[in-house]
PDB file of C-alpha atoms and ligand atoms in Angstrom:
ATOM      1  CA  MET K   1     -17.094 -15.380  12.259  1.00 46.00           C
ATOM      2  CA  THR K   2     -16.545 -19.090  11.615  1.00 50.00           C
ATOM      3  CA  ASN K   3     -13.708 -21.181  10.218  1.00 63.00           C
ATOM      4  CA  ALA K   4     -11.141 -18.404   9.794  1.00 67.00           C
ATOM      5  CA  PRO K   5      -8.394 -19.732   7.511  1.00 75.00           C
ATOM      6  CA  THR K   6      -4.948 -20.122   9.035  1.00 82.00           C
ATOM      7  CA  LEU K   7      -2.275 -17.836   7.653  1.00 84.00           C
ATOM      8  CA  PRO K   8       1.383 -18.837   7.416  1.00 79.00           C
ATOM      9  CA  ASP K   9       3.534 -17.411  10.245  1.00 79.00           C
ATOM     10  CA  GLY K  10       4.691 -13.925   9.332  1.00 78.00           C
ATOM     11  CA  VAL K  11       1.714 -13.061   7.080  1.00 82.00           C
ATOM     12  CA  GLY K  12      -0.610 -10.452   8.565  1.00 84.00           C
ATOM     13  CA  TRP K  13      -4.372 -10.329   8.184  1.00 87.00           C
ATOM     14  CA  THR K  14      -4.170  -6.705   7.089  1.00 89.00           C
ATOM     15  CA  ALA K  15      -2.231  -7.701   3.955  1.00 93.00           C
ATOM     16  CA  VAL K  16      -4.994 -10.238   3.225  1.00 94.00           C
ATOM     17  CA  LEU K  17      -7.675  -7.662   4.005  1.00 94.00           C
ATOM     18  CA  VAL K  18      -6.447  -5.150   1.424  1.00 96.00           C
ATOM     19  CA  ALA K  19      -6.000  -7.889  -1.186  1.00 97.00           C
ATOM     20  CA  ALA K  20      -9.585  -8.993  -0.460  1.00 97.00           C
ATOM     21  CA  GLN K  21     -10.746  -5.394  -0.951  1.00 97.00           C
ATOM     22  CA  ARG K  22      -9.071  -5.387  -4.376  1.00 98.00           C
ATOM     23  CA  ALA K  23     -10.704  -8.751  -5.133  1.00 98.00           C
ATOM     24  CA  ALA K  24     -14.092  -7.302  -4.164  1.00 98.00           C
ATOM     25  CA  GLU K  25     -13.557  -4.415  -6.604  1.00 98.00           C
ATOM     26  CA  SER K  26     -12.299  -6.755  -9.311  1.00 98.00           C
ATOM     27  CA  LEU K  27     -15.410  -8.917  -8.982  1.00 98.00           C
ATOM     28  CA  SER K  28     -17.881  -6.017  -8.744  1.00 97.00           C
ATOM     29  CA  GLY K  29     -20.358  -5.189 -11.506  1.00 95.00           C
ATOM     30  CA  ALA K  30     -18.341  -2.253 -12.832  1.00 95.00           C
ATOM     31  CA  PRO K  31     -14.755  -2.715 -11.640  1.00 98.00           C
ATOM     32  CA  ALA K  32     -12.346   0.204 -11.812  1.00 98.00           C
ATOM     33  CA  PHE K  33      -9.579  -2.384 -12.278  1.00 97.00           C
ATOM     34  CA  ARG K  34      -9.211  -6.152 -12.497  1.00 97.00           C
ATOM     35  CA  ASP K  35      -6.829  -7.856 -10.084  1.00 98.00           C
ATOM     36  CA  PRO K  36      -6.495 -11.552 -10.906  1.00 98.00           C
ATOM     37  CA  LEU K  37      -3.950 -12.132  -8.147  1.00 98.00           C
ATOM     38  CA  ALA K  38      -6.299 -10.714  -5.492  1.00 98.00           C
ATOM     39  CA  GLU K  39      -9.067 -12.980  -6.788  1.00 98.00           C
ATOM     40  CA  ALA K  40      -6.674 -15.950  -6.609  1.00 98.00           C
ATOM     41  CA  ILE K  41      -5.559 -15.079  -3.057  1.00 97.00           C
ATOM     42  CA  VAL K  42      -9.079 -15.100  -1.609  1.00 97.00           C
ATOM     43  CA  VAL K  43      -9.831 -18.423  -3.291  1.00 96.00           C
ATOM     44  CA  HIS K  44      -6.479 -19.870  -2.148  1.00 95.00           C
ATOM     45  CA  LEU K  45      -7.211 -18.885   1.452  1.00 94.00           C
ATOM     46  CA  GLY K  46     -10.781 -20.207   1.382  1.00 94.00           C
ATOM     47  CA  LEU K  47     -12.339 -16.760   1.745  1.00 95.00           C
ATOM     48  CA  ALA K  48     -14.333 -17.148  -1.501  1.00 96.00           C
ATOM     49  CA  GLY K  49     -15.154 -19.644  -4.204  1.00 96.00           C
ATOM     50  CA  PRO K  50     -13.921 -18.881  -7.744  1.00 96.00           C
ATOM     51  CA  GLY K  51     -15.631 -15.730  -9.031  1.00 96.00           C
ATOM     52  CA  GLU K  52     -17.295 -15.067  -5.651  1.00 97.00           C
ATOM     53  CA  GLN K  53     -17.050 -12.000  -3.455  1.00 97.00           C
ATOM     54  CA  PRO K  54     -14.685 -12.490  -0.464  1.00 96.00           C
ATOM     55  CA  ARG K  55     -16.273 -13.034   2.957  1.00 94.00           C
ATOM     56  CA  PHE K  56     -14.879 -10.259   5.153  1.00 91.00           C
ATOM     57  CA  ASP K  57     -16.745 -11.655   8.147  1.00 87.00           C
ATOM     58  CA  ALA K  58     -14.684 -14.848   7.827  1.00 89.00           C
ATOM     59  CA  MET K  59     -11.568 -12.889   8.800  1.00 86.00           C
ATOM     60  CA  PRO K  60     -10.648 -12.547  12.466  1.00 80.00           C
ATOM     61  CA  GLY K  61      -9.795  -9.439  14.469  1.00 74.00           C
ATOM     62  CA  ASP K  62     -12.431  -6.851  13.518  1.00 75.00           C
ATOM     63  CA  MET K  63     -11.453  -6.964   9.850  1.00 80.00           C
ATOM     64  CA  ALA K  64     -15.069  -6.472   8.786  1.00 82.00           C
ATOM     65  CA  GLY K  65     -15.281  -3.274  10.901  1.00 82.00           C
ATOM     66  CA  LEU K  66     -11.986  -2.070   9.476  1.00 85.00           C
ATOM     67  CA  THR K  67     -13.264  -2.734   5.942  1.00 89.00           C
ATOM     68  CA  THR K  68     -16.370  -0.634   6.562  1.00 87.00           C
ATOM     69  CA  MET K  69     -14.274   2.190   7.973  1.00 87.00           C
ATOM     70  CA  MET K  70     -11.854   2.149   5.046  1.00 91.00           C
ATOM     71  CA  GLY K  71     -14.541   2.258   2.363  1.00 94.00           C
ATOM     72  CA  ASP K  72     -12.898   2.713  -1.049  1.00 97.00           C
ATOM     73  CA  LEU K  73      -9.493   3.759   0.334  1.00 97.00           C
ATOM     74  CA  VAL K  74      -7.677   0.786  -1.209  1.00 98.00           C
ATOM     75  CA  VAL K  75      -9.437   1.185  -4.558  1.00 98.00           C
ATOM     76  CA  LEU K  76      -8.523   4.885  -4.667  1.00 98.00           C
ATOM     77  CA  ARG K  77      -4.874   4.422  -3.757  1.00 98.00           C
ATOM     78  CA  THR K  78      -4.597   1.625  -6.324  1.00 98.00           C
ATOM     79  CA  LEU K  79      -6.041   3.818  -9.085  1.00 98.00           C
ATOM     80  CA  HIS K  80      -3.885   6.772  -8.068  1.00 98.00           C
ATOM     81  CA  ASN K  81      -0.574   4.923  -7.901  1.00 97.00           C
ATOM     82  CA  ASP K  82      -1.292   2.902 -11.064  1.00 97.00           C
ATOM     83  CA  ARG K  83      -1.668   6.217 -12.815  1.00 96.00           C
ATOM     84  CA  VAL K  84       1.623   7.528 -11.417  1.00 96.00           C
ATOM     85  CA  ILE K  85       3.415   4.376 -12.577  1.00 96.00           C
ATOM     86  CA  THR K  86       1.997   4.466 -16.098  1.00 94.00           C
ATOM     87  CA  GLU K  87       2.131   8.243 -16.643  1.00 93.00           C
ATOM     88  CA  SER K  88       5.629   8.810 -15.217  1.00 91.00           C
ATOM     89  CA  GLY K  89       7.102   6.384 -17.769  1.00 90.00           C
ATOM     90  CA  VAL K  90       9.453   4.814 -15.204  1.00 94.00           C
ATOM     91  CA  GLU K  91      11.277   1.616 -16.083  1.00 89.00           C
ATOM     92  CA  GLN K  92      11.381   0.196 -12.567  1.00 96.00           C
ATOM     93  CA  VAL K  93       8.820  -0.128  -9.813  1.00 97.00           C
ATOM     94  CA  VAL K  94       9.718  -1.017  -6.228  1.00 98.00           C
ATOM     95  CA  LEU K  95       6.908  -2.070  -3.915  1.00 98.00           C
ATOM     96  CA  LEU K  96       7.917  -1.168  -0.349  1.00 98.00           C
ATOM     97  CA  GLY K  97       6.016  -3.648   1.831  1.00 97.00           C
ATOM     98  CA  ALA K  98       4.595  -5.370  -1.261  1.00 98.00           C
ATOM     99  CA  GLY K  99       2.312  -7.707   0.670  1.00 96.00           C
ATOM    100  CA  LEU K 100      -0.130  -9.372  -1.737  1.00 97.00           C
ATOM    101  CA  ASP K 101      -0.056  -6.523  -4.267  1.00 98.00           C
ATOM    102  CA  GLY K 102      -0.968  -7.873  -7.714  1.00 97.00           C
ATOM    103  CA  ARG K 103       0.564  -5.207  -9.963  1.00 97.00           C
ATOM    104  CA  ALA K 104       3.106  -7.646 -11.405  1.00 97.00           C
ATOM    105  CA  TYR K 105       0.162  -9.740 -12.642  1.00 97.00           C
ATOM    106  CA  ARG K 106      -2.005  -6.938 -14.001  1.00 95.00           C
ATOM    107  CA  LEU K 107      -0.005  -3.878 -15.184  1.00 94.00           C
ATOM    108  CA  PRO K 108       1.049  -4.360 -18.784  1.00 86.00           C
ATOM    109  CA  GLY K 109       4.432  -3.089 -19.886  1.00 78.00           C
ATOM    110  CA  ALA K 110       7.970  -4.215 -20.221  1.00 66.00           C
ATOM    111  CA  GLY K 111       9.157  -2.776 -16.924  1.00 90.00           C
ATOM    112  CA  ARG K 112      10.737  -4.476 -13.941  1.00 96.00           C
ATOM    113  CA  ILE K 113       9.026  -4.723 -10.595  1.00 97.00           C
ATOM    114  CA  PHE K 114      10.824  -5.486  -7.334  1.00 98.00           C
ATOM    115  CA  GLU K 115       8.742  -6.609  -4.366  1.00 98.00           C
ATOM    116  CA  LEU K 116      10.258  -5.917  -0.950  1.00 98.00           C
ATOM    117  CA  ASP K 117       8.596  -7.600   2.021  1.00 97.00           C
ATOM    118  CA  LEU K 118       9.199 -10.313   4.568  1.00 95.00           C
ATOM    119  CA  ALA K 119       9.601 -13.765   3.008  1.00 95.00           C
ATOM    120  CA  PRO K 120       6.331 -15.473   4.102  1.00 93.00           C
ATOM    121  CA  GLY K 121       3.995 -13.009   2.331  1.00 94.00           C
ATOM    122  CA  LEU K 122       5.992 -13.187  -0.880  1.00 95.00           C
ATOM    123  CA  ALA K 123       5.864 -16.989  -0.757  1.00 95.00           C
ATOM    124  CA  LEU K 124       2.087 -17.043  -0.142  1.00 95.00           C
ATOM    125  CA  LYS K 125       1.559 -14.819  -3.167  1.00 95.00           C
ATOM    126  CA  GLU K 126       3.631 -17.091  -5.378  1.00 96.00           C
ATOM    127  CA  GLU K 127       1.712 -20.171  -4.199  1.00 96.00           C
ATOM    128  CA  ALA K 128      -1.651 -18.520  -4.942  1.00 96.00           C
ATOM    129  CA  ALA K 129      -0.485 -17.347  -8.379  1.00 97.00           C
ATOM    130  CA  ARG K 130       0.830 -20.805  -9.223  1.00 97.00           C
ATOM    131  CA  ALA K 131      -2.381 -22.488  -8.100  1.00 96.00           C
ATOM    132  CA  ALA K 132      -4.409 -20.134 -10.335  1.00 97.00           C
ATOM    133  CA  GLY K 133      -2.007 -20.484 -13.276  1.00 98.00           C
ATOM    134  CA  LEU K 134      -1.278 -16.735 -13.368  1.00 98.00           C
ATOM    135  CA  GLN K 135       1.611 -15.313 -15.351  1.00 95.00           C
ATOM    136  CA  THR K 136       3.322 -12.021 -14.540  1.00 96.00           C
ATOM    137  CA  LEU K 137       3.021  -9.158 -17.046  1.00 95.00           C
ATOM    138  CA  MET K 138       6.039  -7.293 -15.651  1.00 95.00           C
ATOM    139  CA  ARG K 139       9.429  -8.827 -14.909  1.00 96.00           C
ATOM    140  CA  ARG K 140       8.976  -9.550 -11.209  1.00 97.00           C
ATOM    141  CA  THR K 141      11.705 -10.052  -8.630  1.00 98.00           C
ATOM    142  CA  ALA K 142      10.791 -10.897  -5.047  1.00 98.00           C
ATOM    143  CA  VAL K 143      13.251  -9.408  -2.551  1.00 98.00           C
ATOM    144  CA  PRO K 144      12.712 -10.818   0.955  1.00 97.00           C
ATOM    145  CA  ALA K 145      14.036  -8.153   3.334  1.00 97.00           C
ATOM    146  CA  ASP K 146      13.250  -6.199   6.489  1.00 96.00           C
ATOM    147  CA  LEU K 147      12.540  -2.558   5.596  1.00 96.00           C
ATOM    148  CA  ALA K 148      13.757  -1.580   9.056  1.00 94.00           C
ATOM    149  CA  GLY K 149      17.181  -3.037   8.218  1.00 93.00           C
ATOM    150  CA  ASP K 150      19.614  -3.157   5.292  1.00 94.00           C
ATOM    151  CA  TRP K 151      17.102  -3.865   2.539  1.00 97.00           C
ATOM    152  CA  ALA K 152      19.036  -1.762   0.001  1.00 98.00           C
ATOM    153  CA  SER K 153      21.884  -4.294  -0.367  1.00 98.00           C
ATOM    154  CA  ALA K 154      19.350  -7.037  -1.086  1.00 98.00           C
ATOM    155  CA  LEU K 155      17.596  -4.843  -3.660  1.00 98.00           C
ATOM    156  CA  LEU K 156      20.843  -3.979  -5.450  1.00 98.00           C
ATOM    157  CA  ALA K 157      21.941  -7.623  -5.379  1.00 98.00           C
ATOM    158  CA  ALA K 158      18.586  -8.554  -6.970  1.00 98.00           C
ATOM    159  CA  GLY K 159      19.357  -6.381 -10.013  1.00 98.00           C
ATOM    160  CA  PHE K 160      17.817  -3.006  -9.140  1.00 98.00           C
ATOM    161  CA  ASP K 161      19.470  -0.267 -11.246  1.00 97.00           C
ATOM    162  CA  PRO K 162      19.784   3.051  -9.352  1.00 98.00           C
ATOM    163  CA  SER K 163      20.647   4.921 -12.559  1.00 97.00           C
ATOM    164  CA  ARG K 164      17.092   4.385 -13.894  1.00 96.00           C
ATOM    165  CA  PRO K 165      14.013   6.353 -12.821  1.00 97.00           C
ATOM    166  CA  THR K 166      11.972   4.372 -10.327  1.00 97.00           C
ATOM    167  CA  ALA K 167       8.462   4.510  -8.870  1.00 97.00           C
ATOM    168  CA  TRP K 168       8.649   3.576  -5.181  1.00 98.00           C
ATOM    169  CA  ILE K 169       5.215   2.560  -3.876  1.00 98.00           C
ATOM    170  CA  GLY K 170       4.545   2.507  -0.128  1.00 98.00           C
ATOM    171  CA  GLU K 171       0.864   1.674   0.424  1.00 98.00           C
ATOM    172  CA  GLY K 172      -0.309   0.775   3.912  1.00 93.00           C
ATOM    173  CA  LEU K 173       3.303   0.755   5.117  1.00 94.00           C
ATOM    174  CA  THR K 174       4.229   3.767   7.225  1.00 93.00           C
ATOM    175  CA  ILE K 175       2.013   2.785  10.178  1.00 89.00           C
ATOM    176  CA  TYR K 176       4.207  -0.291  10.722  1.00 90.00           C
ATOM    177  CA  LEU K 177       7.486   1.575  11.175  1.00 92.00           C
ATOM    178  CA  ASP K 178       9.007   3.779  13.859  1.00 92.00           C
ATOM    179  CA  ARG K 179      10.330   7.239  13.103  1.00 94.00           C
ATOM    180  CA  SER K 180      14.012   6.273  12.960  1.00 95.00           C
ATOM    181  CA  GLU K 181      13.177   3.344  10.646  1.00 95.00           C
ATOM    182  CA  LEU K 182      11.196   5.676   8.387  1.00 95.00           C
ATOM    183  CA  ASP K 183      13.990   8.263   8.431  1.00 96.00           C
ATOM    184  CA  GLY K 184      16.416   5.570   7.263  1.00 96.00           C
ATOM    185  CA  LEU K 185      13.980   4.337   4.616  1.00 97.00           C
ATOM    186  CA  LEU K 186      13.382   7.782   3.134  1.00 96.00           C
ATOM    187  CA  THR K 187      17.096   8.628   3.060  1.00 96.00           C
ATOM    188  CA  ARG K 188      18.062   5.337   1.429  1.00 97.00           C
ATOM    189  CA  VAL K 189      15.282   5.572  -1.155  1.00 98.00           C
ATOM    190  CA  ARG K 190      16.452   9.101  -1.988  1.00 97.00           C
ATOM    191  CA  ASP K 191      20.057   7.857  -2.406  1.00 97.00           C
ATOM    192  CA  LEU K 192      18.845   5.200  -4.861  1.00 98.00           C
ATOM    193  CA  SER K 193      16.599   7.521  -6.901  1.00 98.00           C
ATOM    194  CA  ALA K 194      17.641   8.779 -10.329  1.00 96.00           C
ATOM    195  CA  PRO K 195      16.061  12.002 -11.671  1.00 95.00           C
ATOM    196  CA  GLY K 196      12.482  11.318 -12.783  1.00 96.00           C
ATOM    197  CA  SER K 197      11.816   8.948  -9.884  1.00 97.00           C
ATOM    198  CA  ARG K 198       8.648   9.151  -7.770  1.00 98.00           C
ATOM    199  CA  LEU K 199       7.949   8.201  -4.174  1.00 98.00           C
ATOM    200  CA  CYS K 200       4.277   7.344  -3.605  1.00 98.00           C
ATOM    201  CA  LEU K 201       3.641   7.223   0.137  1.00 98.00           C
ATOM    202  CA  GLU K 202       0.303   7.007   1.878  1.00 96.00           C
ATOM    203  CA  ILE K 203       0.237   8.794   5.236  1.00 95.00           C
ATOM    204  CA  ALA K 204      -2.767   9.469   7.490  1.00 92.00           C
ATOM    205  CA  SER K 205      -3.243  11.632  10.552  1.00 90.00           C
ATOM    206  CA  ARG K 206      -4.674  10.049  13.708  1.00 80.00           C
ATOM    207  CA  PHE K 207      -8.416   9.674  14.193  1.00 71.00           C
ATOM    208  CA  ASP K 208     -10.354  11.970  16.415  1.00 63.00           C
ATOM    209  CA  ALA K 209     -11.486   9.859  19.388  1.00 59.00           C
ATOM    210  CA  GLY K 210     -14.978  11.338  18.990  1.00 59.00           C
ATOM    211  CA  LEU K 211     -15.526   9.213  15.905  1.00 59.00           C
ATOM    212  CA  ALA K 212     -15.460   5.938  17.813  1.00 54.00           C
ATOM    213  CA  ASP K 213     -19.160   6.288  18.472  1.00 53.00           C
ATOM    214  CA  GLU K 214     -20.582   3.445  16.446  1.00 57.00           C
ATOM    215  CA  GLU K 215     -19.922  -0.226  16.939  1.00 55.00           C
ATOM    216  CA  VAL K 216     -18.384  -0.669  13.511  1.00 57.00           C
ATOM    217  CA  ALA K 217     -16.179   2.388  13.849  1.00 58.00           C
ATOM    218  CA  ASP K 218     -15.212   1.411  17.349  1.00 58.00           C
ATOM    219  CA  ASN K 219     -14.130  -2.043  16.228  1.00 65.00           C
ATOM    220  CA  GLY K 220     -12.301  -0.654  13.233  1.00 64.00           C
ATOM    221  CA  THR K 221     -10.534   2.144  15.093  1.00 64.00           C
ATOM    222  CA  ARG K 222      -9.586  -0.202  17.934  1.00 67.00           C
ATOM    223  CA  ARG K 223      -8.124  -2.613  15.408  1.00 67.00           C
ATOM    224  CA  LEU K 224      -6.222   0.179  13.668  1.00 66.00           C
ATOM    225  CA  GLU K 225      -4.845   1.469  16.976  1.00 67.00           C
ATOM    226  CA  THR K 226      -3.312  -1.940  17.673  1.00 69.00           C
ATOM    227  CA  LEU K 227      -1.379  -1.738  14.395  1.00 69.00           C
ATOM    228  CA  LEU K 228       0.006   1.759  14.724  1.00 68.00           C
ATOM    229  CA  ARG K 229       3.659   2.343  15.494  1.00 68.00           C
ATOM    230  CA  GLU K 230       5.130   5.835  15.727  1.00 70.00           C
ATOM    231  CA  GLY K 231       4.879   6.540  11.989  1.00 76.00           C
ATOM    232  CA  PRO K 232       5.882   9.823  10.330  1.00 88.00           C
ATOM    233  CA  PRO K 233       5.363  13.230  11.948  1.00 90.00           C
ATOM    234  CA  ILE K 234       1.939  14.742  11.250  1.00 92.00           C
ATOM    235  CA  PRO K 235       1.632  16.771   9.115  1.00 94.00           C
ATOM    236  CA  PRO K 236       4.417  15.009   7.167  1.00 96.00           C
ATOM    237  CA  HIS K 237       5.189  17.617   4.474  1.00 97.00           C
ATOM    238  CA  ASP K 238       8.284  19.207   6.056  1.00 97.00           C
ATOM    239  CA  TRP K 239       9.600  15.812   7.066  1.00 97.00           C
ATOM    240  CA  LEU K 240       9.492  14.685   3.419  1.00 98.00           C
ATOM    241  CA  ILE K 241      11.191  17.880   2.252  1.00 97.00           C
ATOM    242  CA  ASP K 242      13.899  17.528   4.937  1.00 96.00           C
ATOM    243  CA  HIS K 243      14.646  14.056   3.538  1.00 96.00           C
ATOM    244  CA  GLY K 244      15.055  15.347  -0.025  1.00 96.00           C
ATOM    245  CA  TRP K 245      11.534  14.747  -1.372  1.00 98.00           C
ATOM    246  CA  SER K 246       8.914  17.164  -2.652  1.00 98.00           C
ATOM    247  CA  ALA K 247       5.572  17.084  -0.851  1.00 97.00           C
ATOM    248  CA  ARG K 248       3.181  17.009  -3.812  1.00 97.00           C
ATOM    249  CA  HIS K 249       0.038  15.202  -2.796  1.00 98.00           C
ATOM    250  CA  HIS K 250      -3.682  14.625  -3.096  1.00 98.00           C
ATOM    251  CA  THR K 251      -5.956  13.930  -0.175  1.00 98.00           C
ATOM    252  CA  LEU K 252      -8.155  10.849  -0.252  1.00 98.00           C
ATOM    253  CA  VAL K 253     -11.180  13.151  -0.446  1.00 98.00           C
ATOM    254  CA  GLU K 254      -9.776  14.749  -3.619  1.00 98.00           C
ATOM    255  CA  LEU K 255      -9.161  11.312  -5.130  1.00 98.00           C
ATOM    256  CA  GLY K 256     -12.698  10.279  -4.205  1.00 98.00           C
ATOM    257  CA  GLU K 257     -14.036  13.296  -6.091  1.00 98.00           C
ATOM    258  CA  ARG K 258     -11.812  12.578  -9.088  1.00 97.00           C
ATOM    259  CA  HIS K 259     -12.959   8.960  -9.373  1.00 97.00           C
ATOM    260  CA  GLY K 260     -16.556   9.434  -8.274  1.00 97.00           C
ATOM    261  CA  ARG K 261     -16.112   7.358  -5.100  1.00 97.00           C
ATOM    262  CA  GLU K 262     -17.485   8.071  -1.665  1.00 92.00           C
ATOM    263  CA  VAL K 263     -14.869   8.558   1.084  1.00 97.00           C
ATOM    264  CA  THR K 264     -16.007   7.507   4.566  1.00 93.00           C
ATOM    265  CA  ARG K 265     -16.198  10.137   7.282  1.00 89.00           C
ATOM    266  CA  TRP K 266     -13.277   8.468   9.088  1.00 87.00           C
ATOM    267  CA  PHE K 267     -11.019   9.756   6.298  1.00 92.00           C
ATOM    268  CA  ASP K 268     -12.684  13.116   5.752  1.00 93.00           C
ATOM    269  CA  ALA K 269     -11.295  15.930   7.931  1.00 92.00           C
ATOM    270  CA  ASP K 270     -14.328  18.133   7.177  1.00 91.00           C
ATOM    271  CA  ARG K 271     -16.526  15.523   8.869  1.00 88.00           C
ATOM    272  CA  GLY K 272     -14.212  15.087  11.886  1.00 84.00           C
ATOM    273  CA  GLY K 273     -12.130  12.291  10.393  1.00 87.00           C
ATOM    274  CA  ALA K 274      -8.431  11.880   9.725  1.00 90.00           C
ATOM    275  CA  THR K 275      -6.671  13.429   6.746  1.00 94.00           C
ATOM    276  CA  LEU K 276      -5.144  10.872   4.414  1.00 96.00           C
ATOM    277  CA  TRP K 277      -2.489  12.194   2.051  1.00 97.00           C
ATOM    278  CA  MET K 278      -1.330  10.300  -1.034  1.00 98.00           C
ATOM    279  CA  PHE K 279       2.080  11.790  -1.797  1.00 98.00           C
ATOM    280  CA  THR K 280       3.642  11.725  -5.259  1.00 98.00           C
ATOM    281  CA  SER K 281       7.042  13.059  -4.300  1.00 98.00           C
ATOM    282  CA  SER K 282       9.964  13.792  -6.593  1.00 97.00           C
ATOM    283  CA  PRO K 283      13.621  13.897  -5.536  1.00 97.00           C
ATOM    284  CA  LEU K 284      14.626  17.473  -4.688  1.00 96.00           C
ATOM    285  CA  PRO K 285      18.002  18.757  -5.898  1.00 90.00           C
ATOM    286  CA  ARG K 286      20.618  18.174  -3.232  1.00 81.00           C
ATOM    287  CA  PRO K 287      21.871  21.306  -1.470  1.00 76.00           C
ATOM    288  CA  GLY K 288      24.828  22.740  -3.388  1.00 73.00           C
ATOM    289  CA  SER K 289      24.139  20.697  -6.548  1.00 70.00           C
TER     290      SER K 289
HETATM  291  C1  SAM L 301      -1.172  -3.672   5.095  1.00 59.01           C
HETATM  292  S1  SAM L 301       0.029  -4.587   4.237  1.00 59.01           S
HETATM  293  C2  SAM L 301       0.009  -3.701   2.679  1.00 59.01           C
HETATM  294  C3  SAM L 301       0.617  -4.515   1.594  1.00 59.01           C
HETATM  295  C4  SAM L 301       0.593  -3.917   0.200  1.00 59.01           C
HETATM  296  N1  SAM L 301       1.359  -2.689   0.120  1.00 59.01           N
HETATM  297  C5  SAM L 301      -0.818  -3.698  -0.291  1.00 59.01           C
HETATM  298  O1  SAM L 301      -1.281  -2.554  -0.305  1.00 59.01           O
HETATM  299  O2  SAM L 301      -1.460  -4.687  -0.637  1.00 59.01           O
HETATM  300  C6  SAM L 301       1.582  -4.040   4.930  1.00 59.01           C
HETATM  301  C7  SAM L 301       2.766  -4.852   4.435  1.00 59.01           C
HETATM  302  O3  SAM L 301       3.959  -4.261   4.965  1.00 59.01           O
HETATM  303  C8  SAM L 301       4.851  -5.310   5.279  1.00 59.01           C
HETATM  304  N2  SAM L 301       5.813  -4.842   6.282  1.00 59.01           N
HETATM  305  C9  SAM L 301       5.543  -4.270   7.474  1.00 59.01           C
HETATM  306  N3  SAM L 301       6.704  -4.027   8.136  1.00 59.01           N
HETATM  307  C10 SAM L 301       7.711  -4.487   7.335  1.00 59.01           C
HETATM  308  C11 SAM L 301       9.127  -4.525   7.461  1.00 59.01           C
HETATM  309  N4  SAM L 301       9.736  -4.064   8.550  1.00 59.01           N
HETATM  310  N5  SAM L 301       9.847  -5.048   6.443  1.00 59.01           N
HETATM  311  C12 SAM L 301       9.232  -5.524   5.324  1.00 59.01           C
HETATM  312  N6  SAM L 301       7.894  -5.503   5.148  1.00 59.01           N
HETATM  313  C13 SAM L 301       7.142  -5.000   6.136  1.00 59.01           C
HETATM  314  C14 SAM L 301       3.962  -6.406   5.824  1.00 59.01           C
HETATM  315  O4  SAM L 301       4.614  -7.669   5.796  1.00 59.01           O
HETATM  316  C15 SAM L 301       2.756  -6.318   4.901  1.00 59.01           C
HETATM  317  O5  SAM L 301       2.876  -7.160   3.801  1.00 59.01           O
END
């Protein structure tokens, strides 16, 4: 690994990694989606020339090993949650931990999209979009806020309308939060959800230590372990229900079958890997209502 680009303080390499994975898909021979923002990000950070595949080995901290372990995880969750957003007919989307997500620049439609994350990542995204001359396709509002704190006031002040159905998208987020922070997040999201809303959360069980038997897996799993906070209880189904959400889901393996994509053994429980659930939860009626 040579000449790793410097990231602004407060922007994590994992947010760049998943954007680079979307760029790699976007620039592949037969892309399942195009993501112009992801392509712009990797160019902006010097990880690729225009139209070129990103160099994962130019990223520090075992990112290349993590990429190999993840396989098509990011592609599959993108396809799945895009489908939820378009098929549910919601008028608002809220990205919880938006990172460098490019939906505002690629999903057509007249809807609003609110991006909740810490300020530096939102600013980096705007710089990259500006440099590439990209226009948003949805009405985008960046909401700098800490999801472990009072993010809801900032969202409401930014124009979020709790009377409208909303798709809440939490991709690659739950590993960064402790249980009490996640409890608060789920409760607040439920309070702000009109009927017809959806909560799309990605939650994975822990790896079996026996899988760390190859150099690439070892690097990737070690890297992942450094990121993990307490996260949700595993399995998370009852926890979701207790917080007022249904537990409808697909596993990553099921999504791989649906889209004709291979899932790596690290995310396939039948091959000793973790289970990764993509939840598409709906608000449950409140007791007594
Ligand atoms: C792995 S990235 C995923 C980003 C994006 N969802 C995607 O899939 O491209 C995780 C994101 O969660 C954000 N995040 C983590 N903890 C947060 C917190 N307490 N408040 C706001 N954002 C947070 C990080 O800043 C980062 O952008």
